[in-house]
PDB file of C-alpha atoms in Angstrom:
ATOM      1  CA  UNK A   1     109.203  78.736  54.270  1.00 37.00           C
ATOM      2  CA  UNK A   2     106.840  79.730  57.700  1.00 35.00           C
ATOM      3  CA  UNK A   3     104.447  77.474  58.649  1.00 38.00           C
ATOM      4  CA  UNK A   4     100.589  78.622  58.091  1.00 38.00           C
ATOM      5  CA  UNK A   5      98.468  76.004  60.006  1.00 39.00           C
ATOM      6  CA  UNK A   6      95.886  78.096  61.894  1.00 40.00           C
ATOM      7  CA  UNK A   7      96.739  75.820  65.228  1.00 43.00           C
ATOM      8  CA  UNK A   8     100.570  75.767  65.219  1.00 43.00           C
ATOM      9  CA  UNK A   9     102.105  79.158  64.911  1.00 43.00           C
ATOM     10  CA  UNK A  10     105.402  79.015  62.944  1.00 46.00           C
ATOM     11  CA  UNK A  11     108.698  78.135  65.171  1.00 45.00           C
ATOM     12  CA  UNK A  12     109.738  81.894  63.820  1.00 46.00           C
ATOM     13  CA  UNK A  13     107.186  83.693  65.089  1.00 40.00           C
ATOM     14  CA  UNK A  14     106.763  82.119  68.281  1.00 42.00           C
ATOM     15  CA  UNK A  15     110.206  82.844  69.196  1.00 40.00           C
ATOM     16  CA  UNK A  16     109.765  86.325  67.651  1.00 37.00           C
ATOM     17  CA  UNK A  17     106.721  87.101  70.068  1.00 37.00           C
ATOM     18  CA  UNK A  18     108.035  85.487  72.842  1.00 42.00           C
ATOM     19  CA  UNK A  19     111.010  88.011  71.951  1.00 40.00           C
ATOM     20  CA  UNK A  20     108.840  90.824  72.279  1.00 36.00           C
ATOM     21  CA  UNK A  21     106.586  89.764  75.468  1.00 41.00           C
ATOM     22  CA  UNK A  22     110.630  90.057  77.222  1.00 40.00           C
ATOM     23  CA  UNK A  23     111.222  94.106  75.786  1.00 38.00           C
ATOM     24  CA  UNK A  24     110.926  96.719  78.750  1.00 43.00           C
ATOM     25  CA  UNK A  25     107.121  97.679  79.128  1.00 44.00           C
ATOM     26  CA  UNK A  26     106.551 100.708  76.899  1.00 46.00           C
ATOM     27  CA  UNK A  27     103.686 102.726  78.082  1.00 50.00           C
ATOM     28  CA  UNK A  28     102.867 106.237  76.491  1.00 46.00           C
ATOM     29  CA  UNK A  29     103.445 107.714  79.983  1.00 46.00           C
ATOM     30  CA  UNK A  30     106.656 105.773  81.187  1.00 49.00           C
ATOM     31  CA  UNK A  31     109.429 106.875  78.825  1.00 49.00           C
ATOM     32  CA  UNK A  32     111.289 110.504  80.109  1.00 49.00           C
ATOM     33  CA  UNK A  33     112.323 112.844  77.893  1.00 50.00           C
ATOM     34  CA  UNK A  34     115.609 114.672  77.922  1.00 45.00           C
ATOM     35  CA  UNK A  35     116.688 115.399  81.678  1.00 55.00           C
ATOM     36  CA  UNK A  36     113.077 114.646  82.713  1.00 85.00           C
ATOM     37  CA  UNK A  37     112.438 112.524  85.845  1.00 91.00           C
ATOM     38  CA  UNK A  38     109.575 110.655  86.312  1.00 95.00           C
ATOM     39  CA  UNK A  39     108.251 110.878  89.823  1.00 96.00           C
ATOM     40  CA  UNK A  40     105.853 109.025  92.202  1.00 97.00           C
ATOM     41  CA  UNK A  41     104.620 109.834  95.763  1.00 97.00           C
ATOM     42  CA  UNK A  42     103.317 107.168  98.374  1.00 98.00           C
ATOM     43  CA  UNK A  43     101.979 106.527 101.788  1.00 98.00           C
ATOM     44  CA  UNK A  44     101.806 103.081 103.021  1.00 97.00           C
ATOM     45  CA  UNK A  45      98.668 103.009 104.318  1.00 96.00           C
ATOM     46  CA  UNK A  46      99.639  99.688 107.616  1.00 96.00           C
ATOM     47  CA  UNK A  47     102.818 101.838 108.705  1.00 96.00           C
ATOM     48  CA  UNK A  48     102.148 105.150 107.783  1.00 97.00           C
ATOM     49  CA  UNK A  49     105.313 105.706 105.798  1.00 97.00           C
ATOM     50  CA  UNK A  50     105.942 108.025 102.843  1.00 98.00           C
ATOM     51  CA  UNK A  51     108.138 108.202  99.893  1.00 98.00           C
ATOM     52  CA  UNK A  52     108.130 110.654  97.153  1.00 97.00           C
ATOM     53  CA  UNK A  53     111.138 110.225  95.010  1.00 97.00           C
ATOM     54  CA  UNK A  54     112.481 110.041  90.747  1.00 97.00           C
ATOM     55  CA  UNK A  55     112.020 106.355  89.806  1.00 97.00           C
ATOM     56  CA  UNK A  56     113.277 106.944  86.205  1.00 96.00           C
ATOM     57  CA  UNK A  57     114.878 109.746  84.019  1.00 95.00           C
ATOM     58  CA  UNK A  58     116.141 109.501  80.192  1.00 92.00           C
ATOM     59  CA  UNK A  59     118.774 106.369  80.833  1.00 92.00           C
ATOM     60  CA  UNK A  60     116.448 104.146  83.014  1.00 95.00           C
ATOM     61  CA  UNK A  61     115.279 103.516  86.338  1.00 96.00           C
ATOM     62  CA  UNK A  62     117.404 104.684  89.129  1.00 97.00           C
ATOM     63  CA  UNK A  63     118.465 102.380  91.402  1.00 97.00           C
ATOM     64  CA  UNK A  64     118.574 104.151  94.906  1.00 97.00           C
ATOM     65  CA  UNK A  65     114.880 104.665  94.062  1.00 97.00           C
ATOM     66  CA  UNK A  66     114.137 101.748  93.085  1.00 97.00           C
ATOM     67  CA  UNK A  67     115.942 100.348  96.319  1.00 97.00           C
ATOM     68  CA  UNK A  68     113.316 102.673  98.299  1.00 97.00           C
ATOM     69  CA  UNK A  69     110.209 102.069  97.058  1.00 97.00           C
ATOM     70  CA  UNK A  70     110.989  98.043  97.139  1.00 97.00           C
ATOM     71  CA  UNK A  71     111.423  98.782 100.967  1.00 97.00           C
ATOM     72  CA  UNK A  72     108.146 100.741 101.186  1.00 97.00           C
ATOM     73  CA  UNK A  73     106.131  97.536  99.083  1.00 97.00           C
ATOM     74  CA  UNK A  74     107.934  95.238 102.096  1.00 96.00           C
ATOM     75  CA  UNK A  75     105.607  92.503 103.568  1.00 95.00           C
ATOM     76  CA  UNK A  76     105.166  95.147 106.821  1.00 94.00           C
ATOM     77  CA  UNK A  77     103.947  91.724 108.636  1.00 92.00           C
ATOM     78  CA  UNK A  78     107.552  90.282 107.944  1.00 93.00           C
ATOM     79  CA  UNK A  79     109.808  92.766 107.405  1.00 93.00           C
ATOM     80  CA  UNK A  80     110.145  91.073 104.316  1.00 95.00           C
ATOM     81  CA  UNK A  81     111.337  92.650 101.561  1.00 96.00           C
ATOM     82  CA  UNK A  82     111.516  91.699  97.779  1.00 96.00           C
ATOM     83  CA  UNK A  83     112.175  93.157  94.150  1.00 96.00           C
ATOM     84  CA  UNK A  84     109.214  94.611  92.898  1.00 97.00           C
ATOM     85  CA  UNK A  85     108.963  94.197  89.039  1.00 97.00           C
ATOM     86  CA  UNK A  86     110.035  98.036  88.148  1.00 96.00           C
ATOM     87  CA  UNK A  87     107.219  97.897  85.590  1.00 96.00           C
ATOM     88  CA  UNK A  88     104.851  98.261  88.065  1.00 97.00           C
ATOM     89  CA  UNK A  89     106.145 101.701  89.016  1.00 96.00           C
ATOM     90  CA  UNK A  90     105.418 102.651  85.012  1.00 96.00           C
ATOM     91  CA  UNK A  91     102.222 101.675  85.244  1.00 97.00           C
ATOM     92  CA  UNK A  92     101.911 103.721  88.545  1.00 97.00           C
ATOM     93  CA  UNK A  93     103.176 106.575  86.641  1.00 96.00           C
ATOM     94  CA  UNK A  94     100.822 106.460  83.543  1.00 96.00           C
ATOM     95  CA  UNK A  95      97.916 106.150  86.410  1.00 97.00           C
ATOM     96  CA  UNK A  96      98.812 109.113  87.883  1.00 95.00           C
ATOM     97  CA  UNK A  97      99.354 111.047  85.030  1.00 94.00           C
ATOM     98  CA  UNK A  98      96.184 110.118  83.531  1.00 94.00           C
ATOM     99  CA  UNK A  99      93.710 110.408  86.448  1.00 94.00           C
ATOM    100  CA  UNK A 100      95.448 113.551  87.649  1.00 90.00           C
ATOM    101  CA  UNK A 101      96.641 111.972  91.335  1.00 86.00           C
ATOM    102  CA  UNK A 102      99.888 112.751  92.980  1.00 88.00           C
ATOM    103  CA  UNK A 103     100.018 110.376  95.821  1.00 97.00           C
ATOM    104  CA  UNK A 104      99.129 106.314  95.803  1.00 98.00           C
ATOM    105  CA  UNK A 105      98.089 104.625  99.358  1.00 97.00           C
ATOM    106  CA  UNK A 106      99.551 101.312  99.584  1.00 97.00           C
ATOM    107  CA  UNK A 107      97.396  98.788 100.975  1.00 95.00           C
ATOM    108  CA  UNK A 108      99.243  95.718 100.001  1.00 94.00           C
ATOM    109  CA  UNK A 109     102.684  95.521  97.830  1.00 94.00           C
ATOM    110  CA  UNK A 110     104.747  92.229  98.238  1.00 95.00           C
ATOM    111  CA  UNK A 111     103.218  89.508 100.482  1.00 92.00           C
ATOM    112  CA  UNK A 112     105.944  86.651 101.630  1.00 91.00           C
ATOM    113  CA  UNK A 113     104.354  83.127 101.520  1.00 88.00           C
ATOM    114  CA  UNK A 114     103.244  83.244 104.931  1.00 90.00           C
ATOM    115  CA  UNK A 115     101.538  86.467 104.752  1.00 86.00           C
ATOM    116  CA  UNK A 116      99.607  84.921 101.967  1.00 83.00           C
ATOM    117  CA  UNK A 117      98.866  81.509 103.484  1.00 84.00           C
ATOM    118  CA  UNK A 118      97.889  83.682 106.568  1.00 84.00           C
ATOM    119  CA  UNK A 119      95.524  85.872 104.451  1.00 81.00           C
ATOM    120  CA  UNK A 120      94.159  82.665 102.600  1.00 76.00           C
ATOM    121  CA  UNK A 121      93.314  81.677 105.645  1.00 82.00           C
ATOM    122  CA  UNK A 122      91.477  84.536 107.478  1.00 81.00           C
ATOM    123  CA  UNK A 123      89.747  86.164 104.115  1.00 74.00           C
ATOM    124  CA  UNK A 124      88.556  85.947 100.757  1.00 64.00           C
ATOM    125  CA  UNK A 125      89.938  86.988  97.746  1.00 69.00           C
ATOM    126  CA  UNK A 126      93.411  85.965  98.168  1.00 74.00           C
ATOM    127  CA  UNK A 127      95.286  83.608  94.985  1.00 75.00           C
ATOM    128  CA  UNK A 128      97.109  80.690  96.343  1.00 74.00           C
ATOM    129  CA  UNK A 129      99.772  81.894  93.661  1.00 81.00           C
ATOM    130  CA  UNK A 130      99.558  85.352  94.348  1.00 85.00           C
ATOM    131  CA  UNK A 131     101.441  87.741  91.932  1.00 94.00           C
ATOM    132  CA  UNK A 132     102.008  89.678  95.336  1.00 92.00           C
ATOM    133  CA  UNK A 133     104.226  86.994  96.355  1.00 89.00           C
ATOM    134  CA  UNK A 134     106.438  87.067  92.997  1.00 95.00           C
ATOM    135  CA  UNK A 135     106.513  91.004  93.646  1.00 95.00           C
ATOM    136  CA  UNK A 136     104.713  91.695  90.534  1.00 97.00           C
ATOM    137  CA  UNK A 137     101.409  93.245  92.240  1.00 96.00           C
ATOM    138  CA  UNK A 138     100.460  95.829  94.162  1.00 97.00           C
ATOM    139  CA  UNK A 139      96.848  97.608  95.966  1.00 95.00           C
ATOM    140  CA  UNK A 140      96.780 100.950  95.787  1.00 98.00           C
ATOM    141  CA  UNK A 141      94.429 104.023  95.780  1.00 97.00           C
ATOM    142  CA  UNK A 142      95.445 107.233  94.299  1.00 97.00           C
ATOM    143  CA  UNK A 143      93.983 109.753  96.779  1.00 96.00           C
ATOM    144  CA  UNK A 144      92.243 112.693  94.978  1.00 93.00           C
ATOM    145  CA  UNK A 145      90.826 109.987  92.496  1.00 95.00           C
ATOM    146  CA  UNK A 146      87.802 107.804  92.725  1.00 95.00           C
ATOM    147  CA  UNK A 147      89.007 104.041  92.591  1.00 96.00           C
ATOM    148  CA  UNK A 148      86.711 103.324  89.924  1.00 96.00           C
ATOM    149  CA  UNK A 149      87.863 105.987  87.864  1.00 96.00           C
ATOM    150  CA  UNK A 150      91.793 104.454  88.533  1.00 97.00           C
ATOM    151  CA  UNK A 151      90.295 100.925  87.624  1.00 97.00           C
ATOM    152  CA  UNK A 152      89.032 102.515  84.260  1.00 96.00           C
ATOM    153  CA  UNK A 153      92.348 104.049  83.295  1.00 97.00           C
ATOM    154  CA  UNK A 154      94.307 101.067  84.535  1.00 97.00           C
ATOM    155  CA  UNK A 155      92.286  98.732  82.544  1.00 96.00           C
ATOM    156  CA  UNK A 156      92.282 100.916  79.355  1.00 96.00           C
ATOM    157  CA  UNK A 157      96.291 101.079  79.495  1.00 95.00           C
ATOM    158  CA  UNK A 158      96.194  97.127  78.866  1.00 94.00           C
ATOM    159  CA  UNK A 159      99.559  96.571  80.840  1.00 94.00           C
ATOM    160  CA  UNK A 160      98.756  93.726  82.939  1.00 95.00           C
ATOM    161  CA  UNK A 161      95.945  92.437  85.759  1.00 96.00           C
ATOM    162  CA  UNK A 162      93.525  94.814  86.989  1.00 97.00           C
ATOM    163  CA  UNK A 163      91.009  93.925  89.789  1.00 94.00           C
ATOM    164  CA  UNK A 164      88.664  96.340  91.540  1.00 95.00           C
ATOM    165  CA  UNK A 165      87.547  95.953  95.048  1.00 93.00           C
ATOM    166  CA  UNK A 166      84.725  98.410  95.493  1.00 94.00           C
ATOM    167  CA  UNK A 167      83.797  97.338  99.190  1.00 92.00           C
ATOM    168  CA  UNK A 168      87.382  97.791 100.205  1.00 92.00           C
ATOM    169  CA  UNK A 169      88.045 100.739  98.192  1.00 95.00           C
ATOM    170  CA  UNK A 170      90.998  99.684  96.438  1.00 95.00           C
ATOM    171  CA  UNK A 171      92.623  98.669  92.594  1.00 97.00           C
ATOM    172  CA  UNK A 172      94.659  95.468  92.852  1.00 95.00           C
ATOM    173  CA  UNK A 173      97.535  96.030  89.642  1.00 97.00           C
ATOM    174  CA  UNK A 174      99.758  93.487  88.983  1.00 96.00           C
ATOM    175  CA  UNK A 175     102.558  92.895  85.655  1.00 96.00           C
ATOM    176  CA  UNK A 176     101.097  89.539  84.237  1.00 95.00           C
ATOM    177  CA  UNK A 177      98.425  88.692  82.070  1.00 95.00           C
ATOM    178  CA  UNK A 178      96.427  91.373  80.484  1.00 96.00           C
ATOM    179  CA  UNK A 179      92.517  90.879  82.558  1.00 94.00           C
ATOM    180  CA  UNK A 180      90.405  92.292  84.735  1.00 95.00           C
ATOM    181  CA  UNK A 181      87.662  91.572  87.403  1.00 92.00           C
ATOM    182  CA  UNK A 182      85.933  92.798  89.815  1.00 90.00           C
ATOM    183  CA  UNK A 183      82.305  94.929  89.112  1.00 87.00           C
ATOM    184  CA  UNK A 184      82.331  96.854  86.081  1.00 78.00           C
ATOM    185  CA  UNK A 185      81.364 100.098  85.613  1.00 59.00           C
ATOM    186  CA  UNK A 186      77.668 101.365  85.525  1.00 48.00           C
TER     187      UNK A 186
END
């Protein structure tokens, strides 16, 4: 028989959670459909570089893609480049499709150590830990779309961190924690 305390969750259902928090994220705007392809445009807003490619269709993500748009989120300081967690790119997608956007600006994708210690260093605002350095984060804007209006939608799709940046015009996501800062809306 399961455990009831209110303080110690059963062994069971721990594992059976943790179980769950490891399933592929499943957003009501990430899955395709038969033969669809999910697509995502960018512009990297430090080198000027675009992509617009199909990230995912009915089996998965596709690789090549995926290969692409990790290049694109590089540390452009470095030359650095990392594996961005492919979640990210759902929660791209559901942002888009929601808000009605086509193309995100990257300000800031993956950050290697010393980009971050740098940034630490010369600004505020920057985690010691950074999610940007594990590849799970990313800055965007979605041009056609009022950042505010992208921090709204990201923050009602409860898929991870959400920080808004009003004075630089930008929505920090990132794959971990569900919470959000930043100023909230009027």
């Amino acid at each position: 028989m399961f455990s009831r305390s209110r303080h110690h969750p059963a062994p069971q259902r721990r594992l059976f959670l943790k179980g769950l928090a490891s399933l592929p994220l499943a957003l009501p705007f990430a899955s395709a459909q038969a033969g669809d392809m999910l697509h995502l445009s960018f512009r990297h807003t430090h080198t000027d570089e675009r992509l617009s490619t199909a990230f995912r269709n009915r089996r998965g993500y596709i690789e090549p893609a995926i290969k692409r748009m990790n290049w694109l989120f590089r540390d452009f300081r470095t030359g650095k480049v990392a594996h961005m967690d492919p979640r990210l790119y759902d929660i791209l997608h559901a942002l888009s499709v929601s808000c009605g956007g086509e193309t995100f600006e990257i300000i800031s994708g993956y950050r290697s150590p010393k980009t971050n210690a740098m940034l630490r260093k010369t600004g505020g605002g920057v985690a010691k830990r950074s999610l940007h350095m594990d590849g799970k984060a990313i800055d965007i804007r979605l041009v056609g779309c009022d950042t505010a209006r992208v921090r709204d939608a990201a923050i009602a799709l409860g898929a991870g961190g959400v920080g808004y940046y009003p004075e630089s015009d930008f929505v920090h996501i990132d794959t971990g924690p569900v919470r959000h800062w930043g100023p909230k809306s009027a």
